[in-house]
Coordinates of C-alpha atoms and ligand atoms in Angstrom, one line a residue:
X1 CA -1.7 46.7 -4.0
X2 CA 1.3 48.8 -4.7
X3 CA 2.1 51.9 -3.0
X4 CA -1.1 52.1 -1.2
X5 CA 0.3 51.6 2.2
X6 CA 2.7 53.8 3.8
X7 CA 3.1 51.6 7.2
X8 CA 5.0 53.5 10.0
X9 CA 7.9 50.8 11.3
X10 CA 6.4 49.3 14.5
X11 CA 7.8 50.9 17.8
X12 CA 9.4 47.9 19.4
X13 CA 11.2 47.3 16.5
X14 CA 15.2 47.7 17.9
X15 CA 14.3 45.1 20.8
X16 CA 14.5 42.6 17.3
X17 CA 17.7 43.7 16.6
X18 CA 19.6 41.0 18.9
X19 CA 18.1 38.4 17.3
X20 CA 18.7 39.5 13.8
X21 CA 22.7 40.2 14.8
X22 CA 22.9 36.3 16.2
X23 CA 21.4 34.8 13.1
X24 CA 23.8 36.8 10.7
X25 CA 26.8 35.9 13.3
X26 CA 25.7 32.1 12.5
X27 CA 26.1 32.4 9.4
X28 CA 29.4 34.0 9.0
X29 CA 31.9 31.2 7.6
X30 CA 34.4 30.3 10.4
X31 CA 38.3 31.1 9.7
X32 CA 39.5 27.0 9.3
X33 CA 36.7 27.2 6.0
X34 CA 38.6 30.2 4.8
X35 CA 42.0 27.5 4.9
X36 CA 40.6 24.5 3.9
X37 CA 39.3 26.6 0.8
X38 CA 42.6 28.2 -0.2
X39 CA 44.3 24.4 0.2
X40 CA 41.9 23.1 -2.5
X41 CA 42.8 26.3 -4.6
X42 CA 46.4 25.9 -4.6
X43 CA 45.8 21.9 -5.4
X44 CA 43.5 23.1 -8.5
X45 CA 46.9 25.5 -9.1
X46 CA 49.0 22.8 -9.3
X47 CA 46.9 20.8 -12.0
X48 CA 46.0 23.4 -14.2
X49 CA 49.6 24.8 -14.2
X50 CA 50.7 21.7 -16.1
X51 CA 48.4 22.0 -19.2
X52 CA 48.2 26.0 -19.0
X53 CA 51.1 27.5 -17.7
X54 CA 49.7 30.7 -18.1
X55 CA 46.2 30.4 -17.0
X56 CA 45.4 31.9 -13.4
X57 CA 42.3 30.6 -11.4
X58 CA 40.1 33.1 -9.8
X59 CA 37.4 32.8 -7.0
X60 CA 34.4 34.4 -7.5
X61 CA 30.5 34.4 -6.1
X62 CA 30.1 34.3 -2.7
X63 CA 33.2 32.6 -1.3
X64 CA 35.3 35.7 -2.5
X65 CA 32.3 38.6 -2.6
X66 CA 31.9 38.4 1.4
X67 CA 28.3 37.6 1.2
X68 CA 29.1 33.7 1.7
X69 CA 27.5 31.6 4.4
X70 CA 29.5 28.7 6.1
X71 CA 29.8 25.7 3.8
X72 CA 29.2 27.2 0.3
X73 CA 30.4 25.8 -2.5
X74 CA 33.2 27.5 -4.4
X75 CA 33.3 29.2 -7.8
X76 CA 36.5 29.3 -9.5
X77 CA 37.1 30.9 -12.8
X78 CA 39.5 29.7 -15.2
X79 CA 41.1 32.7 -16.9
X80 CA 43.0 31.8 -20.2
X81 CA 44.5 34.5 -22.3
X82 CA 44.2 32.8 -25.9
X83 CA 41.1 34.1 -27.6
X84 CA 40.8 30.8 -29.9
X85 CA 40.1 28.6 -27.3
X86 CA 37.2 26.4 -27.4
X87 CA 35.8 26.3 -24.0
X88 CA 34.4 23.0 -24.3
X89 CA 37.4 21.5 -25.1
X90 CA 39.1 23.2 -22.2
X91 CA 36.3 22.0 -20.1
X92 CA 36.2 18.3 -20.9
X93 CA 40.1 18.4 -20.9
X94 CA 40.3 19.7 -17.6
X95 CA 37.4 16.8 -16.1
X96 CA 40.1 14.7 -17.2
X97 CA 43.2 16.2 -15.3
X98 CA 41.3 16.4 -11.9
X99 CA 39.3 12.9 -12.6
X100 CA 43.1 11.8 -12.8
X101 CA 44.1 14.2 -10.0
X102 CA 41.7 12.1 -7.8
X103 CA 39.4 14.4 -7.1
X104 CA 35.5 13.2 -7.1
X105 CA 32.1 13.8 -8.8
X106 CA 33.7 15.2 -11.6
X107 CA 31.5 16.2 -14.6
X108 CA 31.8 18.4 -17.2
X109 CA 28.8 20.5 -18.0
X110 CA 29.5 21.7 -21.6
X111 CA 26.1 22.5 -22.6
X112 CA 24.8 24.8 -19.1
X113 CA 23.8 28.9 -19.9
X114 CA 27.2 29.1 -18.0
X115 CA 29.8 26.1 -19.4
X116 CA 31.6 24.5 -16.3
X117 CA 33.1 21.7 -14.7
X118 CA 31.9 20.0 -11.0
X119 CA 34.3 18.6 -8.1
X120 CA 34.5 17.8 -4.6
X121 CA 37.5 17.8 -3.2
X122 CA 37.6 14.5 -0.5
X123 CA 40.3 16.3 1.4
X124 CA 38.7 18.8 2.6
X125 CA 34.8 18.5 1.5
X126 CA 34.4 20.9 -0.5
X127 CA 32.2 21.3 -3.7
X128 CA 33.1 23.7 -6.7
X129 CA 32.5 24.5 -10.2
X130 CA 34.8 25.7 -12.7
X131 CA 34.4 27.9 -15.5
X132 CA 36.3 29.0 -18.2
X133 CA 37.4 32.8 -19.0
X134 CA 33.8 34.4 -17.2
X135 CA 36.1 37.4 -15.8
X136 CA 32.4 39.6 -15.4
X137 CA 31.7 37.6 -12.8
X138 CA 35.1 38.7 -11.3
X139 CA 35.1 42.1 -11.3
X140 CA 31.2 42.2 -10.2
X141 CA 32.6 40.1 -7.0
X142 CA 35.3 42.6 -6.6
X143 CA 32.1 45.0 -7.0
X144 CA 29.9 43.5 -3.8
X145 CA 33.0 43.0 -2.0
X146 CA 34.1 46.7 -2.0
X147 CA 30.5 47.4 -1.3
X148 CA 30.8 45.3 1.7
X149 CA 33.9 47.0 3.2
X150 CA 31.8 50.5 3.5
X151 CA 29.3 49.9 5.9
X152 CA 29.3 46.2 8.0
X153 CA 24.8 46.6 7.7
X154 CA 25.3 45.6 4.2
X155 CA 26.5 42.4 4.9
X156 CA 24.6 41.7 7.3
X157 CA 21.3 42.7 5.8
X158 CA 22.4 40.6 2.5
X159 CA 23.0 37.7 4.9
X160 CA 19.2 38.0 6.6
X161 CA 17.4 38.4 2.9
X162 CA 19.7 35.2 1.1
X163 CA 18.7 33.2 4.8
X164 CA 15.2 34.3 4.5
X165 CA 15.3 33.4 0.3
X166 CA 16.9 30.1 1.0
X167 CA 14.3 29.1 3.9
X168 CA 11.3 30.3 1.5
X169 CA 12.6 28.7 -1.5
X170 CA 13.1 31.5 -3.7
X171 CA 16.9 31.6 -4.4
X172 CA 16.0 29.2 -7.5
X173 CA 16.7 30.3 -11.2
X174 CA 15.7 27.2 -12.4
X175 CA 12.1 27.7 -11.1
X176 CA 12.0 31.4 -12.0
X177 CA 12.8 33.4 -8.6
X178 CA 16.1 35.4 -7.9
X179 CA 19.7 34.5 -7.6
X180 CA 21.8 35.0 -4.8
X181 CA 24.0 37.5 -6.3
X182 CA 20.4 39.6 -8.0
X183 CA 19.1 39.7 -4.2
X184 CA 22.5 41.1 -3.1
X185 CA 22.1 44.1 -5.4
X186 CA 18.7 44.5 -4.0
X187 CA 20.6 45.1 -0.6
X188 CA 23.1 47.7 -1.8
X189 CA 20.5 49.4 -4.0
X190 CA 18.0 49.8 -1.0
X191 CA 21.3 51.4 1.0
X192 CA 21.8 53.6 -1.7
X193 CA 18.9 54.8 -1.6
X194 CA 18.2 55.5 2.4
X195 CA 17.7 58.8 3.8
X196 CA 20.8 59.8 4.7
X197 CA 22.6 57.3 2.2
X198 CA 24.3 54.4 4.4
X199 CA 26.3 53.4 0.6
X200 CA 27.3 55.6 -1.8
X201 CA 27.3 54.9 -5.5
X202 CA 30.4 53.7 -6.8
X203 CA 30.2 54.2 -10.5
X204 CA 29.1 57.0 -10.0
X205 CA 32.2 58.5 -8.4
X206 CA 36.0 59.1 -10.0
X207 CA 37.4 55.8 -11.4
X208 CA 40.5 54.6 -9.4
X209 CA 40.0 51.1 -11.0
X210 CA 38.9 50.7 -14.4
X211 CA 39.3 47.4 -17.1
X212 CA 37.7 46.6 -20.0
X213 CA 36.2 42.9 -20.2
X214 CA 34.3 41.5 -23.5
X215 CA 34.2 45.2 -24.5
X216 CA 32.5 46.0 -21.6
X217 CA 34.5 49.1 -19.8
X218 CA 34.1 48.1 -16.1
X219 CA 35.0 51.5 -14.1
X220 CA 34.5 52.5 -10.3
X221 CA 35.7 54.3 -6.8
X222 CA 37.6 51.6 -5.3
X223 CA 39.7 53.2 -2.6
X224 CA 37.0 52.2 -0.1
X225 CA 39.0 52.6 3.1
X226 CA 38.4 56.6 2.3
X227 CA 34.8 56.0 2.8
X228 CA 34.6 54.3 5.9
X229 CA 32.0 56.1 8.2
X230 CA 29.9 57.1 4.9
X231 CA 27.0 56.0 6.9
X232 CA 27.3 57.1 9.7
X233 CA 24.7 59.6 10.0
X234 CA 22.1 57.5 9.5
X235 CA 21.5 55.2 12.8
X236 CA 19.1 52.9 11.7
X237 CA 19.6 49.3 13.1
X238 CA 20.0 46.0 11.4
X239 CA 16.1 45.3 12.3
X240 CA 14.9 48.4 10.4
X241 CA 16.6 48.1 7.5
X242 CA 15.1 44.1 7.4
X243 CA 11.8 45.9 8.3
X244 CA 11.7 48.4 5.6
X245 CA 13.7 46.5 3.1
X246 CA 10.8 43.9 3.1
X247 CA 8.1 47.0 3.2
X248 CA 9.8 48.4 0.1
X249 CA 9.4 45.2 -2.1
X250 CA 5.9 44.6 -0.6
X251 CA 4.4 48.0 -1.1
X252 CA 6.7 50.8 -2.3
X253 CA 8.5 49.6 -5.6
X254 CA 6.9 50.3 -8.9
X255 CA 6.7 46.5 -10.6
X256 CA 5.1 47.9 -13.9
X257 CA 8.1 51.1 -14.3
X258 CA 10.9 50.6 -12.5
X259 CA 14.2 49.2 -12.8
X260 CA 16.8 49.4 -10.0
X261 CA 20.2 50.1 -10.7
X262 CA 23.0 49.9 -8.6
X263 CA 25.3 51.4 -11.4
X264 CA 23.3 54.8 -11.2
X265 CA 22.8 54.6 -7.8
X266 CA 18.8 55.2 -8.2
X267 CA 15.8 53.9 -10.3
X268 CA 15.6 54.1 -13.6
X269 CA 12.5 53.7 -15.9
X270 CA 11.8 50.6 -18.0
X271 CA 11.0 52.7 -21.0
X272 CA 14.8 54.5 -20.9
X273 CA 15.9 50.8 -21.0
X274 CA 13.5 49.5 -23.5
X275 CA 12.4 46.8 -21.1
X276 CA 8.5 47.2 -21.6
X277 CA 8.0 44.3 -23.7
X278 CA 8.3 40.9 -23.5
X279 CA 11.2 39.9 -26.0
X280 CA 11.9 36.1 -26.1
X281 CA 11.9 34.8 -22.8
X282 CA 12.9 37.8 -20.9
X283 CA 9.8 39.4 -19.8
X284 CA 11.1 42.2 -17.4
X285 CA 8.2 41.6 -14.5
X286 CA 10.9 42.5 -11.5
X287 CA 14.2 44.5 -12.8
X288 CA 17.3 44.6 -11.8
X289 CA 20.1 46.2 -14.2
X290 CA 23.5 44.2 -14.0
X291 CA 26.6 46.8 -13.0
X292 CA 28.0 46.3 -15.4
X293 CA 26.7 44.0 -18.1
X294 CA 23.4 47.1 -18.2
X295 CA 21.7 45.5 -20.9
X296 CA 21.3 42.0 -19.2
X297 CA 18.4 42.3 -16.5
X298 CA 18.7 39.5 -13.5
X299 CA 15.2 39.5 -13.2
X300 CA 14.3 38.3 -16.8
X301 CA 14.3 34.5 -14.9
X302 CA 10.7 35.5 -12.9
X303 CA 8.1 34.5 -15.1
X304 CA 4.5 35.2 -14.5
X305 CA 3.8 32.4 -12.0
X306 CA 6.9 33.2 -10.5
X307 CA 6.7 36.8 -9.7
X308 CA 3.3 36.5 -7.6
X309 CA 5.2 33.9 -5.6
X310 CA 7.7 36.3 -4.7
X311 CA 5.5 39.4 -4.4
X312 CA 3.6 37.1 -2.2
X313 CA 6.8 36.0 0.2
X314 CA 7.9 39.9 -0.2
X315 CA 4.6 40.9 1.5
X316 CA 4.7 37.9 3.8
X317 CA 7.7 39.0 5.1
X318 CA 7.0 42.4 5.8
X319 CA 3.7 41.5 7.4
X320 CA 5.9 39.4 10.2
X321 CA 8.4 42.0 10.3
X322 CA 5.4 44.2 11.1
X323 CA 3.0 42.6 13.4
X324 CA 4.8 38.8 14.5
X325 CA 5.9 38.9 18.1
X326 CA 9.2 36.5 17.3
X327 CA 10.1 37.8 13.4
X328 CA 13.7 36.5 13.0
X329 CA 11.8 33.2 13.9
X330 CA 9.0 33.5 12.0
X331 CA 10.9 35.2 8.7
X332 CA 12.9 31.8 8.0
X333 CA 10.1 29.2 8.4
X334 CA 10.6 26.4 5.9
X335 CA 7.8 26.7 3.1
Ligands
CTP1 N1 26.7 36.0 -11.6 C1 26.6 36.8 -12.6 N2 25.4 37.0 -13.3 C2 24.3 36.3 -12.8 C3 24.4 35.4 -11.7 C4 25.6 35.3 -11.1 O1 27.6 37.5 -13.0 N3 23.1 36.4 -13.4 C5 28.0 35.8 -10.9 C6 28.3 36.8 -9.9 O2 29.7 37.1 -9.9 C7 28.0 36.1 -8.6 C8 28.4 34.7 -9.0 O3 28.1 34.5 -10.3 O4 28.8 36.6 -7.5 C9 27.7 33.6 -8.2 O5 26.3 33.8 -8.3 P1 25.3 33.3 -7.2 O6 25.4 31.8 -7.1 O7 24.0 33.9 -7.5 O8 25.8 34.0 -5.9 P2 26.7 33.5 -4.7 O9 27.2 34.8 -4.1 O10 27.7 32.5 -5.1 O11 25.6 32.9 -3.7 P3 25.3 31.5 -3.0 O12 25.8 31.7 -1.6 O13 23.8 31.3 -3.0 O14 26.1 30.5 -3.8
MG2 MG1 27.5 30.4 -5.5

């Protein structure tokens, strides 16, 4: 089924694009979330500053990437400098401090892929889980976000595909589809690859920001207020790019060879990366090459079962974005 059909975009396609710009304005967090969030930072500040004077707290995933909808929950990372830390410890030390610091639904999870500890915050309703010293996960937000500052279709095409993966249930590691952050690199990979380019490739250009994080040198072009207007010679429309994003992961990418990569700006071949094989539990049926972390592929969660259900909502959507008379309706159906 792959690559056989090469499906011109139907011709009534812009009169979608309305629709598709309302949904992704309704998404967009409004400003008293962005206060209410930095309130419950600063109160975090103020408890961790009294057992680690040193530590700083960073936001990270999609309240500080821009590809956050109203009322997510926030991810904080706990940065400590001393390598002999045991981050359990740390973790079950600091459920204690906020337990006492009155904060609710504390829990330390000590034993997840990713260690961290859960809170709301009463005050201001907000949920967020803390983890200790995962400073990747930083600078690959600082990553998206810069991506987001080049061209405004980014964001909104991430926001349509997370809305659409949240309404078909398939923004669920835990039941072998994608995560929210794997179906944002979709998005910037697609631009990347548009005829002309709407984003250019980052790592690809001179390094004006560059650290090295668990021996991983983490180098890009991040003066991204010189590339403003990269895209502007291509015209195409938010209801296009939804159109042909949908057609490429229905028909045009190659499951059994490819690997997209956002860090090369192009595709790159599973045999290059050695990801022909199943090894453990990683199985490499979708890939997507992490930034920065290359040898860690955020597809090795699909499974088997798992892949046909996306491939099937993949060609689902592309079919409504093709023939349905209402598509931004259609598209988010519950499942
Ligand atoms: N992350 C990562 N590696 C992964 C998954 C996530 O480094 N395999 C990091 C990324 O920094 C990402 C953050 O964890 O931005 C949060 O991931 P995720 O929850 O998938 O994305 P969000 O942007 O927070 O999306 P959502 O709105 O669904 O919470
Ligand atoms: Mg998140």
């Amino acid at each position: 089924r792959m690559m056989k059909r090469q499906i011109a975009c139907r011709g009534d396609i812009n009169r979608m694009n309305g629709a598709f710009l309302a949904t992704y304005e309704s998404l967009i967090p409004p400003e008293e979330e962005k206060s209410k969030q930095k309130q419950l930072l600063a109160l975090l500040d103020g408890i961790v500053s009294k057992e680690w004077p040193d530590a700083r707290l960073y936001v990270y995933g999609s309240c500080a990437n821009s590809f956050g909808f109203s009322k997510s929950d926030i991810d904080i990372c706990l940065a400590i400098e001393d390598a002999n830390i045991d981050k359990s410890e740390v973790l079950l030390k600091l459920a204690d401090m906020l337990q006492s610091g009155n904060l609710q639904n504390v829990q330390a999870l000590t034993r997840a892929r990713v260690p961290i500890v859960k809170l709301m915050d009463p005050e201001t309703a907000i949920s967020c889980d803390i983890c200790v010293n995962n400073v990747l996960a930083v600078v690959n937000t600082k990553l998206l976000r810069d991506y987001a500052q080049i061209d405004v279709r980014l964001r909104q095409l991430a926001f349509i595909v997370k809305h659409w993966a949240k309404s078909r249930g398939v923004n669920e590691t835990y039941q072998g589809t994608l995560s929210s952050y794997a179906y944002v690199l979709m998005c910037i990979h697609f631009l990347q690859q548009r005829v002309p380019a709407i984003l250019p490739c980052l790592q690809g250009m001179e390094a004006t920001y560059c650290v090295t994080v668990d021996n991983i040198k983490c180098a890009y072009f991040d003066k991204v207020e010189k590339l403003y207007g990269f895209g502007s010679h291509n015209g195409e429309s938010l209801a296009q790019l939804v159109w042909a994003f949908f057609n490429y992961w229905a028909y045009c990418h190659d499951y059994a060879n490819d690997v997209i990569s956002v860090r090369s700006g192009s595709t790159l071949s599973k045999r290059v990366k050695d990801w022909t094989r199943r090894i453990g539990n990683d199985r490499h049926l979708i890939c997507i090459e992490d930034p920065f972390e290359v040898s860690h592929d955020l597809g090795r969660v699909v499974d088997k079962f798992s892949i046909r259900v996306l491939r099937e909502e993949f060609e689902r959507a592309a079919e409504i974005m093709q023939y349905a008379p209402n598509p931004c309706v259609k598209l988010f159906e519950p499942y």
